[in-house]
């Protein structure tokens, strides 16, 4: 608008006038295209998300195999990742290095979870039974996701009254384990910058974006490298070497 404000049109027909627009609308942000022409791209990885609920009680064999934290089981181009969450659920991610259209043509009936789980287990036919239990014991909801990312070092032309935070600003694969931390860190830095520059929103955006572009590019580079490591050649051996290098530093 001529006065520098932004007019927002919502699907329900509502129109709002804003002094400052913060796009916190995730991977498929509707705000990002106002600032940048570059778009997200498919990372080459598709993940099937499942949940083993209350693992310690319902599946003590898996809970005792899993122990705490996260288990990565990797082979060439595929893996099973189990992540113990605070509520006792093990989040299970089956990761597959496949073309973008794999979900459309794989023939797995994700709306019929029992059949779908059988088909997913077939993908891991010769794997250890304890690892297959992550899939076998999962509840009957499977969420298939293509993993998208923005280019490492993604930036946009600064706008005096519009900015982005979280995945809208720096979508990356989940392999830096930083997505939620970064989203909260962005909100923190932007809020501080606004508090310190209450009469100068443009300055606040500049201060926030300078900081955010630096730390988010680092995480994006790490995430890309880890994705390539986990789903590239000799993944298990290479990840073990990385873990051992940390162990040696402790
Ligand atoms: C498989 C997978 C595993 C992950 N694991 C981890 C992990 O272990 N640790 C970690 O830190 N991160 C993880 N992440 C990343 C993490 O989920 C994201 O980085 C984080 O959710 C980003 O938060 P956000 O608020 O920016 O975006 P989102 O969580 O996507 O929130 C955006 C919100 O905007 C809403 N929205 C979008 N468009 C509109 C619109 N037009 N109008 C109104 N509302 C809209 C959406 O409905 C949504 O509620 C994982 C991601 C994936 C895909």
JSON list of C-alpha atoms in Angstrom, two decimals, residues 18-249:
[
{"chain": "A", "resi": 18, "resn": "UNK", "atom": "CA", "xyz": [-0.71, -4.63, 8.99]},
{"chain": "A", "resi": 19, "resn": "UNK", "atom": "CA", "xyz": [2.23, -2.41, 10.02]},
{"chain": "A", "resi": 20, "resn": "UNK", "atom": "CA", "xyz": [4.49, -5.45, 10.17]},
{"chain": "A", "resi": 21, "resn": "UNK", "atom": "CA", "xyz": [3.99, -8.90, 8.60]},
{"chain": "A", "resi": 22, "resn": "UNK", "atom": "CA", "xyz": [5.90, -11.85, 10.05]},
{"chain": "A", "resi": 23, "resn": "UNK", "atom": "CA", "xyz": [5.53, -14.96, 7.91]},
{"chain": "A", "resi": 24, "resn": "UNK", "atom": "CA", "xyz": [5.58, -17.87, 10.37]},
{"chain": "A", "resi": 25, "resn": "UNK", "atom": "CA", "xyz": [3.65, -20.08, 7.99]},
{"chain": "A", "resi": 26, "resn": "UNK", "atom": "CA", "xyz": [6.05, -22.98, 7.53]},
{"chain": "A", "resi": 27, "resn": "UNK", "atom": "CA", "xyz": [7.44, -24.88, 4.56]},
{"chain": "A", "resi": 28, "resn": "UNK", "atom": "CA", "xyz": [4.77, -23.85, 2.07]},
{"chain": "A", "resi": 29, "resn": "UNK", "atom": "CA", "xyz": [4.75, -20.23, 3.20]},
{"chain": "A", "resi": 30, "resn": "UNK", "atom": "CA", "xyz": [2.40, -17.87, 1.37]},
{"chain": "A", "resi": 31, "resn": "UNK", "atom": "CA", "xyz": [4.43, -14.88, 2.60]},
{"chain": "A", "resi": 32, "resn": "UNK", "atom": "CA", "xyz": [7.86, -16.06, 1.28]},
{"chain": "A", "resi": 33, "resn": "UNK", "atom": "CA", "xyz": [7.02, -15.49, -2.44]},
{"chain": "A", "resi": 34, "resn": "UNK", "atom": "CA", "xyz": [6.50, -11.78, -1.69]},
{"chain": "A", "resi": 35, "resn": "UNK", "atom": "CA", "xyz": [10.16, -11.57, -0.68]},
{"chain": "A", "resi": 36, "resn": "UNK", "atom": "CA", "xyz": [11.92, -14.11, -2.89]},
{"chain": "A", "resi": 37, "resn": "UNK", "atom": "CA", "xyz": [11.50, -15.85, -6.21]},
{"chain": "A", "resi": 38, "resn": "UNK", "atom": "CA", "xyz": [13.48, -18.93, -5.12]},
{"chain": "A", "resi": 39, "resn": "UNK", "atom": "CA", "xyz": [11.26, -21.79, -4.02]},
{"chain": "A", "resi": 40, "resn": "UNK", "atom": "CA", "xyz": [11.64, -24.93, -1.93]},
{"chain": "A", "resi": 41, "resn": "UNK", "atom": "CA", "xyz": [12.84, -28.08, -3.71]},
{"chain": "A", "resi": 42, "resn": "UNK", "atom": "CA", "xyz": [12.45, -31.80, -3.01]},
{"chain": "A", "resi": 43, "resn": "UNK", "atom": "CA", "xyz": [15.47, -33.01, -1.01]},
{"chain": "A", "resi": 44, "resn": "UNK", "atom": "CA", "xyz": [15.47, -36.50, -2.53]},
{"chain": "A", "resi": 45, "resn": "UNK", "atom": "CA", "xyz": [14.15, -38.05, 0.68]},
{"chain": "A", "resi": 46, "resn": "UNK", "atom": "CA", "xyz": [10.65, -39.25, 1.50]},
{"chain": "A", "resi": 47, "resn": "UNK", "atom": "CA", "xyz": [9.79, -40.10, 5.10]},
{"chain": "A", "resi": 48, "resn": "UNK", "atom": "CA", "xyz": [6.97, -42.25, 6.46]},
{"chain": "A", "resi": 49, "resn": "UNK", "atom": "CA", "xyz": [6.11, -41.14, 9.98]},
{"chain": "A", "resi": 50, "resn": "UNK", "atom": "CA", "xyz": [4.64, -43.58, 12.51]},
{"chain": "A", "resi": 51, "resn": "UNK", "atom": "CA", "xyz": [4.27, -43.79, 16.29]},
{"chain": "A", "resi": 52, "resn": "UNK", "atom": "CA", "xyz": [4.89, -46.59, 18.78]},
{"chain": "A", "resi": 53, "resn": "UNK", "atom": "CA", "xyz": [2.77, -45.33, 21.65]},
{"chain": "A", "resi": 54, "resn": "UNK", "atom": "CA", "xyz": [3.76, -45.90, 25.31]},
{"chain": "A", "resi": 55, "resn": "UNK", "atom": "CA", "xyz": [6.58, -48.18, 24.20]},
{"chain": "A", "resi": 56, "resn": "UNK", "atom": "CA", "xyz": [7.82, -49.12, 27.70]},
{"chain": "A", "resi": 57, "resn": "UNK", "atom": "CA", "xyz": [4.42, -50.58, 28.65]},
{"chain": "A", "resi": 58, "resn": "UNK", "atom": "CA", "xyz": [3.03, -51.78, 25.31]},
{"chain": "A", "resi": 59, "resn": "UNK", "atom": "CA", "xyz": [6.24, -53.09, 23.74]},
{"chain": "A", "resi": 60, "resn": "UNK", "atom": "CA", "xyz": [8.89, -53.64, 26.44]},
{"chain": "A", "resi": 61, "resn": "UNK", "atom": "CA", "xyz": [11.08, -55.69, 24.06]},
{"chain": "A", "resi": 62, "resn": "UNK", "atom": "CA", "xyz": [11.38, -52.74, 21.68]},
{"chain": "A", "resi": 63, "resn": "UNK", "atom": "CA", "xyz": [11.76, -50.25, 24.56]},
{"chain": "A", "resi": 64, "resn": "UNK", "atom": "CA", "xyz": [14.63, -52.26, 26.00]},
{"chain": "A", "resi": 65, "resn": "UNK", "atom": "CA", "xyz": [16.28, -52.60, 22.56]},
{"chain": "A", "resi": 66, "resn": "UNK", "atom": "CA", "xyz": [15.82, -48.89, 21.88]},
{"chain": "A", "resi": 67, "resn": "UNK", "atom": "CA", "xyz": [16.91, -47.58, 25.29]},
{"chain": "A", "resi": 68, "resn": "UNK", "atom": "CA", "xyz": [16.96, -43.75, 25.36]},
{"chain": "A", "resi": 69, "resn": "UNK", "atom": "CA", "xyz": [17.46, -41.14, 22.65]},
{"chain": "A", "resi": 70, "resn": "UNK", "atom": "CA", "xyz": [17.46, -41.89, 18.94]},
{"chain": "A", "resi": 71, "resn": "UNK", "atom": "CA", "xyz": [18.33, -45.02, 16.96]},
{"chain": "A", "resi": 72, "resn": "UNK", "atom": "CA", "xyz": [19.53, -44.73, 13.37]},
{"chain": "A", "resi": 73, "resn": "UNK", "atom": "CA", "xyz": [19.47, -47.96, 11.33]},
{"chain": "A", "resi": 74, "resn": "UNK", "atom": "CA", "xyz": [20.79, -47.23, 7.85]},
{"chain": "A", "resi": 75, "resn": "UNK", "atom": "CA", "xyz": [21.43, -49.05, 4.62]},
{"chain": "A", "resi": 76, "resn": "UNK", "atom": "CA", "xyz": [22.11, -47.73, 1.12]},
{"chain": "A", "resi": 77, "resn": "UNK", "atom": "CA", "xyz": [19.39, -45.16, 0.48]},
{"chain": "A", "resi": 78, "resn": "UNK", "atom": "CA", "xyz": [17.02, -46.25, 3.23]},
{"chain": "A", "resi": 79, "resn": "UNK", "atom": "CA", "xyz": [16.73, -46.23, 6.97]},
{"chain": "A", "resi": 80, "resn": "UNK", "atom": "CA", "xyz": [14.61, -46.65, 10.07]},
{"chain": "A", "resi": 81, "resn": "UNK", "atom": "CA", "xyz": [14.96, -43.90, 12.64]},
{"chain": "A", "resi": 82, "resn": "UNK", "atom": "CA", "xyz": [13.38, -44.22, 16.10]},
{"chain": "A", "resi": 83, "resn": "UNK", "atom": "CA", "xyz": [13.21, -41.17, 18.36]},
{"chain": "A", "resi": 84, "resn": "UNK", "atom": "CA", "xyz": [12.03, -41.55, 21.96]},
{"chain": "A", "resi": 85, "resn": "UNK", "atom": "CA", "xyz": [9.82, -38.57, 22.83]},
{"chain": "A", "resi": 86, "resn": "UNK", "atom": "CA", "xyz": [9.13, -37.15, 26.30]},
{"chain": "A", "resi": 87, "resn": "UNK", "atom": "CA", "xyz": [5.65, -38.74, 26.45]},
{"chain": "A", "resi": 88, "resn": "UNK", "atom": "CA", "xyz": [7.02, -42.28, 26.03]},
{"chain": "A", "resi": 89, "resn": "UNK", "atom": "CA", "xyz": [6.12, -42.55, 22.34]},
{"chain": "A", "resi": 90, "resn": "UNK", "atom": "CA", "xyz": [8.81, -43.68, 19.95]},
{"chain": "A", "resi": 91, "resn": "UNK", "atom": "CA", "xyz": [8.45, -41.57, 16.79]},
{"chain": "A", "resi": 92, "resn": "UNK", "atom": "CA", "xyz": [9.39, -43.80, 13.90]},
{"chain": "A", "resi": 93, "resn": "UNK", "atom": "CA", "xyz": [10.59, -42.40, 10.60]},
{"chain": "A", "resi": 94, "resn": "UNK", "atom": "CA", "xyz": [11.15, -44.69, 7.65]},
{"chain": "A", "resi": 95, "resn": "UNK", "atom": "CA", "xyz": [13.43, -42.70, 5.34]},
{"chain": "A", "resi": 96, "resn": "UNK", "atom": "CA", "xyz": [13.70, -43.56, 1.65]},
{"chain": "A", "resi": 97, "resn": "UNK", "atom": "CA", "xyz": [15.92, -41.96, -0.96]},
{"chain": "A", "resi": 98, "resn": "UNK", "atom": "CA", "xyz": [13.44, -42.02, -3.82]},
{"chain": "A", "resi": 99, "resn": "UNK", "atom": "CA", "xyz": [12.18, -39.82, -6.64]},
{"chain": "A", "resi": 100, "resn": "UNK", "atom": "CA", "xyz": [9.65, -37.15, -5.80]},
{"chain": "A", "resi": 101, "resn": "UNK", "atom": "CA", "xyz": [6.81, -39.08, -7.44]},
{"chain": "A", "resi": 102, "resn": "UNK", "atom": "CA", "xyz": [7.49, -42.32, -5.50]},
{"chain": "A", "resi": 103, "resn": "UNK", "atom": "CA", "xyz": [4.54, -41.76, -3.15]},
{"chain": "A", "resi": 104, "resn": "UNK", "atom": "CA", "xyz": [2.21, -41.52, -6.16]},
{"chain": "A", "resi": 105, "resn": "UNK", "atom": "CA", "xyz": [3.44, -44.65, -7.88]},
{"chain": "A", "resi": 106, "resn": "UNK", "atom": "CA", "xyz": [4.59, -46.95, -5.01]},
{"chain": "A", "resi": 107, "resn": "UNK", "atom": "CA", "xyz": [1.13, -48.50, -4.71]},
{"chain": "A", "resi": 108, "resn": "UNK", "atom": "CA", "xyz": [1.26, -48.56, -0.90]},
{"chain": "A", "resi": 109, "resn": "UNK", "atom": "CA", "xyz": [-2.28, -47.94, 0.41]},
{"chain": "A", "resi": 110, "resn": "UNK", "atom": "CA", "xyz": [-1.47, -45.42, 3.18]},
{"chain": "A", "resi": 111, "resn": "UNK", "atom": "CA", "xyz": [-5.20, -45.08, 3.91]},
{"chain": "A", "resi": 112, "resn": "UNK", "atom": "CA", "xyz": [-5.24, -48.80, 4.82]},
{"chain": "A", "resi": 113, "resn": "UNK", "atom": "CA", "xyz": [-2.51, -48.80, 7.47]},
{"chain": "A", "resi": 114, "resn": "UNK", "atom": "CA", "xyz": [-2.41, -52.57, 8.15]},
{"chain": "A", "resi": 115, "resn": "UNK", "atom": "CA", "xyz": [-1.78, -53.34, 4.47]},
{"chain": "A", "resi": 116, "resn": "UNK", "atom": "CA", "xyz": [0.52, -50.34, 4.20]},
{"chain": "A", "resi": 117, "resn": "UNK", "atom": "CA", "xyz": [2.66, -51.57, 7.10]},
{"chain": "A", "resi": 118, "resn": "UNK", "atom": "CA", "xyz": [3.00, -54.98, 5.44]},
{"chain": "A", "resi": 119, "resn": "UNK", "atom": "CA", "xyz": [4.18, -53.30, 2.25]},
{"chain": "A", "resi": 120, "resn": "UNK", "atom": "CA", "xyz": [6.63, -51.11, 4.17]},
{"chain": "A", "resi": 121, "resn": "UNK", "atom": "CA", "xyz": [7.97, -54.17, 6.02]},
{"chain": "A", "resi": 122, "resn": "UNK", "atom": "CA", "xyz": [8.56, -55.78, 2.61]},
{"chain": "A", "resi": 123, "resn": "UNK", "atom": "CA", "xyz": [10.95, -52.90, 1.80]},
{"chain": "A", "resi": 124, "resn": "UNK", "atom": "CA", "xyz": [13.04, -54.08, 4.75]},
{"chain": "A", "resi": 125, "resn": "UNK", "atom": "CA", "xyz": [12.58, -57.81, 4.10]},
{"chain": "A", "resi": 126, "resn": "UNK", "atom": "CA", "xyz": [16.12, -58.91, 4.99]},
{"chain": "A", "resi": 127, "resn": "UNK", "atom": "CA", "xyz": [16.52, -56.56, 7.98]},
{"chain": "A", "resi": 128, "resn": "UNK", "atom": "CA", "xyz": [16.86, -57.67, 11.59]},
{"chain": "A", "resi": 129, "resn": "UNK", "atom": "CA", "xyz": [13.49, -58.47, 13.20]},
{"chain": "A", "resi": 130, "resn": "UNK", "atom": "CA", "xyz": [14.14, -56.11, 16.12]},
{"chain": "A", "resi": 131, "resn": "UNK", "atom": "CA", "xyz": [14.49, -53.21, 13.69]},
{"chain": "A", "resi": 132, "resn": "UNK", "atom": "CA", "xyz": [11.36, -54.25, 11.81]},
{"chain": "A", "resi": 133, "resn": "UNK", "atom": "CA", "xyz": [9.49, -54.09, 15.14]},
{"chain": "A", "resi": 134, "resn": "UNK", "atom": "CA", "xyz": [9.61, -50.27, 14.90]},
{"chain": "A", "resi": 135, "resn": "UNK", "atom": "CA", "xyz": [7.25, -50.62, 11.93]},
{"chain": "A", "resi": 136, "resn": "UNK", "atom": "CA", "xyz": [5.34, -53.69, 13.16]},
{"chain": "A", "resi": 137, "resn": "UNK", "atom": "CA", "xyz": [4.45, -52.12, 16.53]},
{"chain": "A", "resi": 138, "resn": "UNK", "atom": "CA", "xyz": [3.50, -48.71, 15.16]},
{"chain": "A", "resi": 139, "resn": "UNK", "atom": "CA", "xyz": [-0.07, -47.48, 15.55]},
{"chain": "A", "resi": 140, "resn": "UNK", "atom": "CA", "xyz": [-2.39, -47.45, 12.59]},
{"chain": "A", "resi": 141, "resn": "UNK", "atom": "CA", "xyz": [-1.61, -43.98, 11.31]},
{"chain": "A", "resi": 142, "resn": "UNK", "atom": "CA", "xyz": [1.12, -43.43, 8.77]},
{"chain": "A", "resi": 143, "resn": "UNK", "atom": "CA", "xyz": [2.00, -39.94, 7.58]},
{"chain": "A", "resi": 144, "resn": "UNK", "atom": "CA", "xyz": [3.95, -39.95, 4.32]},
{"chain": "A", "resi": 145, "resn": "UNK", "atom": "CA", "xyz": [5.99, -36.79, 3.73]},
{"chain": "A", "resi": 146, "resn": "UNK", "atom": "CA", "xyz": [8.24, -35.59, 0.98]},
{"chain": "A", "resi": 147, "resn": "UNK", "atom": "CA", "xyz": [11.09, -33.68, 2.59]},
{"chain": "A", "resi": 148, "resn": "UNK", "atom": "CA", "xyz": [11.68, -30.27, 1.05]},
{"chain": "A", "resi": 149, "resn": "UNK", "atom": "CA", "xyz": [14.41, -27.70, 1.61]},
{"chain": "A", "resi": 150, "resn": "UNK", "atom": "CA", "xyz": [15.46, -24.18, 0.72]},
{"chain": "A", "resi": 151, "resn": "UNK", "atom": "CA", "xyz": [18.97, -23.68, -0.72]},
{"chain": "A", "resi": 152, "resn": "UNK", "atom": "CA", "xyz": [21.71, -23.47, 1.93]},
{"chain": "A", "resi": 153, "resn": "UNK", "atom": "CA", "xyz": [22.42, -19.76, 2.52]},
{"chain": "A", "resi": 154, "resn": "UNK", "atom": "CA", "xyz": [18.94, -18.74, 1.29]},
{"chain": "A", "resi": 155, "resn": "UNK", "atom": "CA", "xyz": [18.34, -15.00, 1.70]},
{"chain": "A", "resi": 156, "resn": "UNK", "atom": "CA", "xyz": [15.85, -12.51, 0.35]},
{"chain": "A", "resi": 157, "resn": "UNK", "atom": "CA", "xyz": [15.86, -8.85, -0.60]},
{"chain": "A", "resi": 158, "resn": "UNK", "atom": "CA", "xyz": [15.14, -6.95, 2.61]},
{"chain": "A", "resi": 159, "resn": "UNK", "atom": "CA", "xyz": [11.64, -5.51, 2.90]},
{"chain": "A", "resi": 160, "resn": "UNK", "atom": "CA", "xyz": [11.05, -2.74, 5.50]},
{"chain": "A", "resi": 161, "resn": "UNK", "atom": "CA", "xyz": [7.82, -4.27, 6.87]},
{"chain": "A", "resi": 162, "resn": "UNK", "atom": "CA", "xyz": [7.76, -7.96, 5.99]},
{"chain": "A", "resi": 163, "resn": "UNK", "atom": "CA", "xyz": [9.98, -10.75, 7.30]},
{"chain": "A", "resi": 164, "resn": "UNK", "atom": "CA", "xyz": [9.95, -14.51, 7.89]},
{"chain": "A", "resi": 165, "resn": "UNK", "atom": "CA", "xyz": [10.70, -16.82, 10.80]},
{"chain": "A", "resi": 166, "resn": "UNK", "atom": "CA", "xyz": [10.99, -20.60, 11.21]},
{"chain": "A", "resi": 167, "resn": "UNK", "atom": "CA", "xyz": [10.60, -22.98, 8.29]},
{"chain": "A", "resi": 168, "resn": "UNK", "atom": "CA", "xyz": [9.24, -20.15, 6.16]},
{"chain": "A", "resi": 169, "resn": "UNK", "atom": "CA", "xyz": [12.68, -18.52, 6.44]},
{"chain": "A", "resi": 170, "resn": "UNK", "atom": "CA", "xyz": [15.03, -21.51, 6.35]},
{"chain": "A", "resi": 171, "resn": "UNK", "atom": "CA", "xyz": [13.31, -24.81, 5.56]},
{"chain": "A", "resi": 172, "resn": "UNK", "atom": "CA", "xyz": [15.81, -27.65, 5.84]},
{"chain": "A", "resi": 173, "resn": "UNK", "atom": "CA", "xyz": [15.65, -31.42, 6.19]},
{"chain": "A", "resi": 174, "resn": "UNK", "atom": "CA", "xyz": [15.31, -32.57, 9.82]},
{"chain": "A", "resi": 175, "resn": "UNK", "atom": "CA", "xyz": [18.90, -33.87, 9.96]},
{"chain": "A", "resi": 176, "resn": "UNK", "atom": "CA", "xyz": [20.39, -31.01, 11.94]},
{"chain": "A", "resi": 177, "resn": "UNK", "atom": "CA", "xyz": [17.66, -31.61, 14.58]},
{"chain": "A", "resi": 178, "resn": "UNK", "atom": "CA", "xyz": [17.31, -27.83, 14.84]},
{"chain": "A", "resi": 179, "resn": "UNK", "atom": "CA", "xyz": [14.02, -26.89, 13.14]},
{"chain": "A", "resi": 180, "resn": "UNK", "atom": "CA", "xyz": [12.02, -26.12, 16.27]},
{"chain": "A", "resi": 181, "resn": "UNK", "atom": "CA", "xyz": [14.99, -24.56, 18.09]},
{"chain": "A", "resi": 182, "resn": "UNK", "atom": "CA", "xyz": [15.62, -22.24, 15.14]},
{"chain": "A", "resi": 183, "resn": "UNK", "atom": "CA", "xyz": [11.97, -21.23, 14.90]},
{"chain": "A", "resi": 184, "resn": "UNK", "atom": "CA", "xyz": [11.98, -20.26, 18.59]},
{"chain": "A", "resi": 185, "resn": "UNK", "atom": "CA", "xyz": [15.40, -18.60, 18.31]},
{"chain": "A", "resi": 186, "resn": "UNK", "atom": "CA", "xyz": [14.12, -16.50, 15.38]},
{"chain": "A", "resi": 187, "resn": "UNK", "atom": "CA", "xyz": [11.06, -15.42, 17.39]},
{"chain": "A", "resi": 188, "resn": "UNK", "atom": "CA", "xyz": [13.33, -14.48, 20.32]},
{"chain": "A", "resi": 189, "resn": "UNK", "atom": "CA", "xyz": [15.75, -12.42, 18.21]},
{"chain": "A", "resi": 190, "resn": "UNK", "atom": "CA", "xyz": [12.99, -10.69, 16.27]},
{"chain": "A", "resi": 191, "resn": "UNK", "atom": "CA", "xyz": [11.09, -9.84, 19.45]},
{"chain": "A", "resi": 192, "resn": "UNK", "atom": "CA", "xyz": [14.24, -8.39, 21.05]},
{"chain": "A", "resi": 193, "resn": "UNK", "atom": "CA", "xyz": [15.02, -6.34, 17.94]},
{"chain": "A", "resi": 194, "resn": "UNK", "atom": "CA", "xyz": [11.45, -4.95, 17.88]},
{"chain": "A", "resi": 195, "resn": "UNK", "atom": "CA", "xyz": [11.60, -4.07, 21.60]},
{"chain": "A", "resi": 196, "resn": "UNK", "atom": "CA", "xyz": [14.90, -2.23, 21.07]},
{"chain": "A", "resi": 197, "resn": "UNK", "atom": "CA", "xyz": [13.64, -0.39, 17.97]},
{"chain": "A", "resi": 198, "resn": "UNK", "atom": "CA", "xyz": [10.01, 0.29, 18.72]},
{"chain": "A", "resi": 199, "resn": "UNK", "atom": "CA", "xyz": [9.81, 3.30, 16.42]},
{"chain": "A", "resi": 200, "resn": "UNK", "atom": "CA", "xyz": [11.83, 1.76, 13.61]},
{"chain": "A", "resi": 201, "resn": "UNK", "atom": "CA", "xyz": [10.43, -1.57, 12.40]},
{"chain": "A", "resi": 202, "resn": "UNK", "atom": "CA", "xyz": [12.70, -1.58, 9.36]},
{"chain": "A", "resi": 203, "resn": "UNK", "atom": "CA", "xyz": [15.80, -1.37, 11.59]},
{"chain": "A", "resi": 204, "resn": "UNK", "atom": "CA", "xyz": [14.45, -4.17, 13.79]},
{"chain": "A", "resi": 205, "resn": "UNK", "atom": "CA", "xyz": [14.01, -6.39, 10.72]},
{"chain": "A", "resi": 206, "resn": "UNK", "atom": "CA", "xyz": [17.54, -5.58, 9.54]},
{"chain": "A", "resi": 207, "resn": "UNK", "atom": "CA", "xyz": [19.08, -6.49, 12.92]},
{"chain": "A", "resi": 208, "resn": "UNK", "atom": "CA", "xyz": [17.07, -9.72, 13.17]},
{"chain": "A", "resi": 209, "resn": "UNK", "atom": "CA", "xyz": [17.75, -10.87, 9.60]},
{"chain": "A", "resi": 210, "resn": "UNK", "atom": "CA", "xyz": [21.52, -10.26, 9.81]},
{"chain": "A", "resi": 211, "resn": "UNK", "atom": "CA", "xyz": [21.73, -12.55, 12.85]},
{"chain": "A", "resi": 212, "resn": "UNK", "atom": "CA", "xyz": [19.24, -15.12, 11.55]},
{"chain": "A", "resi": 213, "resn": "UNK", "atom": "CA", "xyz": [20.82, -15.53, 8.10]},
{"chain": "A", "resi": 214, "resn": "UNK", "atom": "CA", "xyz": [24.17, -16.34, 9.76]},
{"chain": "A", "resi": 215, "resn": "UNK", "atom": "CA", "xyz": [23.02, -18.99, 12.23]},
{"chain": "A", "resi": 216, "resn": "UNK", "atom": "CA", "xyz": [20.38, -20.55, 9.96]},
{"chain": "A", "resi": 217, "resn": "UNK", "atom": "CA", "xyz": [22.86, -21.05, 7.08]},
{"chain": "A", "resi": 218, "resn": "UNK", "atom": "CA", "xyz": [25.15, -22.95, 9.43]},
{"chain": "A", "resi": 219, "resn": "UNK", "atom": "CA", "xyz": [22.32, -25.27, 10.49]},
{"chain": "A", "resi": 220, "resn": "UNK", "atom": "CA", "xyz": [21.14, -25.67, 6.87]},
{"chain": "A", "resi": 221, "resn": "UNK", "atom": "CA", "xyz": [24.64, -26.71, 5.77]},
{"chain": "A", "resi": 222, "resn": "UNK", "atom": "CA", "xyz": [24.85, -29.21, 8.65]},
{"chain": "A", "resi": 223, "resn": "UNK", "atom": "CA", "xyz": [21.43, -30.61, 7.84]},
{"chain": "A", "resi": 224, "resn": "UNK", "atom": "CA", "xyz": [22.30, -31.06, 4.14]},
{"chain": "A", "resi": 225, "resn": "UNK", "atom": "CA", "xyz": [25.62, -32.77, 5.00]},
{"chain": "A", "resi": 226, "resn": "UNK", "atom": "CA", "xyz": [23.90, -35.10, 7.49]},
{"chain": "A", "resi": 227, "resn": "UNK", "atom": "CA", "xyz": [21.16, -35.98, 5.00]},
{"chain": "A", "resi": 228, "resn": "UNK", "atom": "CA", "xyz": [23.81, -36.89, 2.43]},
{"chain": "A", "resi": 229, "resn": "UNK", "atom": "CA", "xyz": [25.71, -38.88, 5.04]},
{"chain": "A", "resi": 230, "resn": "UNK", "atom": "CA", "xyz": [22.69, -40.81, 6.34]},
{"chain": "A", "resi": 231, "resn": "UNK", "atom": "CA", "xyz": [21.28, -41.75, 2.93]},
{"chain": "A", "resi": 232, "resn": "UNK", "atom": "CA", "xyz": [24.48, -41.94, 0.86]},
{"chain": "A", "resi": 233, "resn": "UNK", "atom": "CA", "xyz": [26.91, -44.80, 0.28]},
{"chain": "A", "resi": 234, "resn": "UNK", "atom": "CA", "xyz": [28.22, -46.72, 3.34]},
{"chain": "A", "resi": 235, "resn": "UNK", "atom": "CA", "xyz": [25.88, -44.66, 5.54]},
{"chain": "A", "resi": 236, "resn": "UNK", "atom": "CA", "xyz": [25.96, -46.86, 8.65]},
{"chain": "A", "resi": 237, "resn": "UNK", "atom": "CA", "xyz": [29.76, -47.07, 8.67]},
{"chain": "A", "resi": 238, "resn": "UNK", "atom": "CA", "xyz": [30.17, -43.34, 8.07]},
{"chain": "A", "resi": 239, "resn": "UNK", "atom": "CA", "xyz": [27.65, -42.38, 10.77]},
{"chain": "A", "resi": 240, "resn": "UNK", "atom": "CA", "xyz": [29.38, -44.75, 13.21]},
{"chain": "A", "resi": 241, "resn": "UNK", "atom": "CA", "xyz": [32.69, -43.00, 12.49]},
{"chain": "A", "resi": 242, "resn": "UNK", "atom": "CA", "xyz": [31.07, -39.62, 13.20]},
{"chain": "A", "resi": 243, "resn": "UNK", "atom": "CA", "xyz": [29.64, -40.93, 16.51]},
{"chain": "A", "resi": 244, "resn": "UNK", "atom": "CA", "xyz": [33.00, -42.42, 17.48]},
{"chain": "A", "resi": 245, "resn": "UNK", "atom": "CA", "xyz": [34.72, -39.11, 16.78]},
{"chain": "A", "resi": 246, "resn": "UNK", "atom": "CA", "xyz": [32.35, -37.45, 19.28]},
{"chain": "A", "resi": 247, "resn": "UNK", "atom": "CA", "xyz": [32.93, -40.25, 21.79]},
{"chain": "A", "resi": 248, "resn": "UNK", "atom": "CA", "xyz": [36.67, -39.68, 21.56]},
{"chain": "A", "resi": 249, "resn": "UNK", "atom": "CA", "xyz": [36.18, -35.98, 22.35]}
]
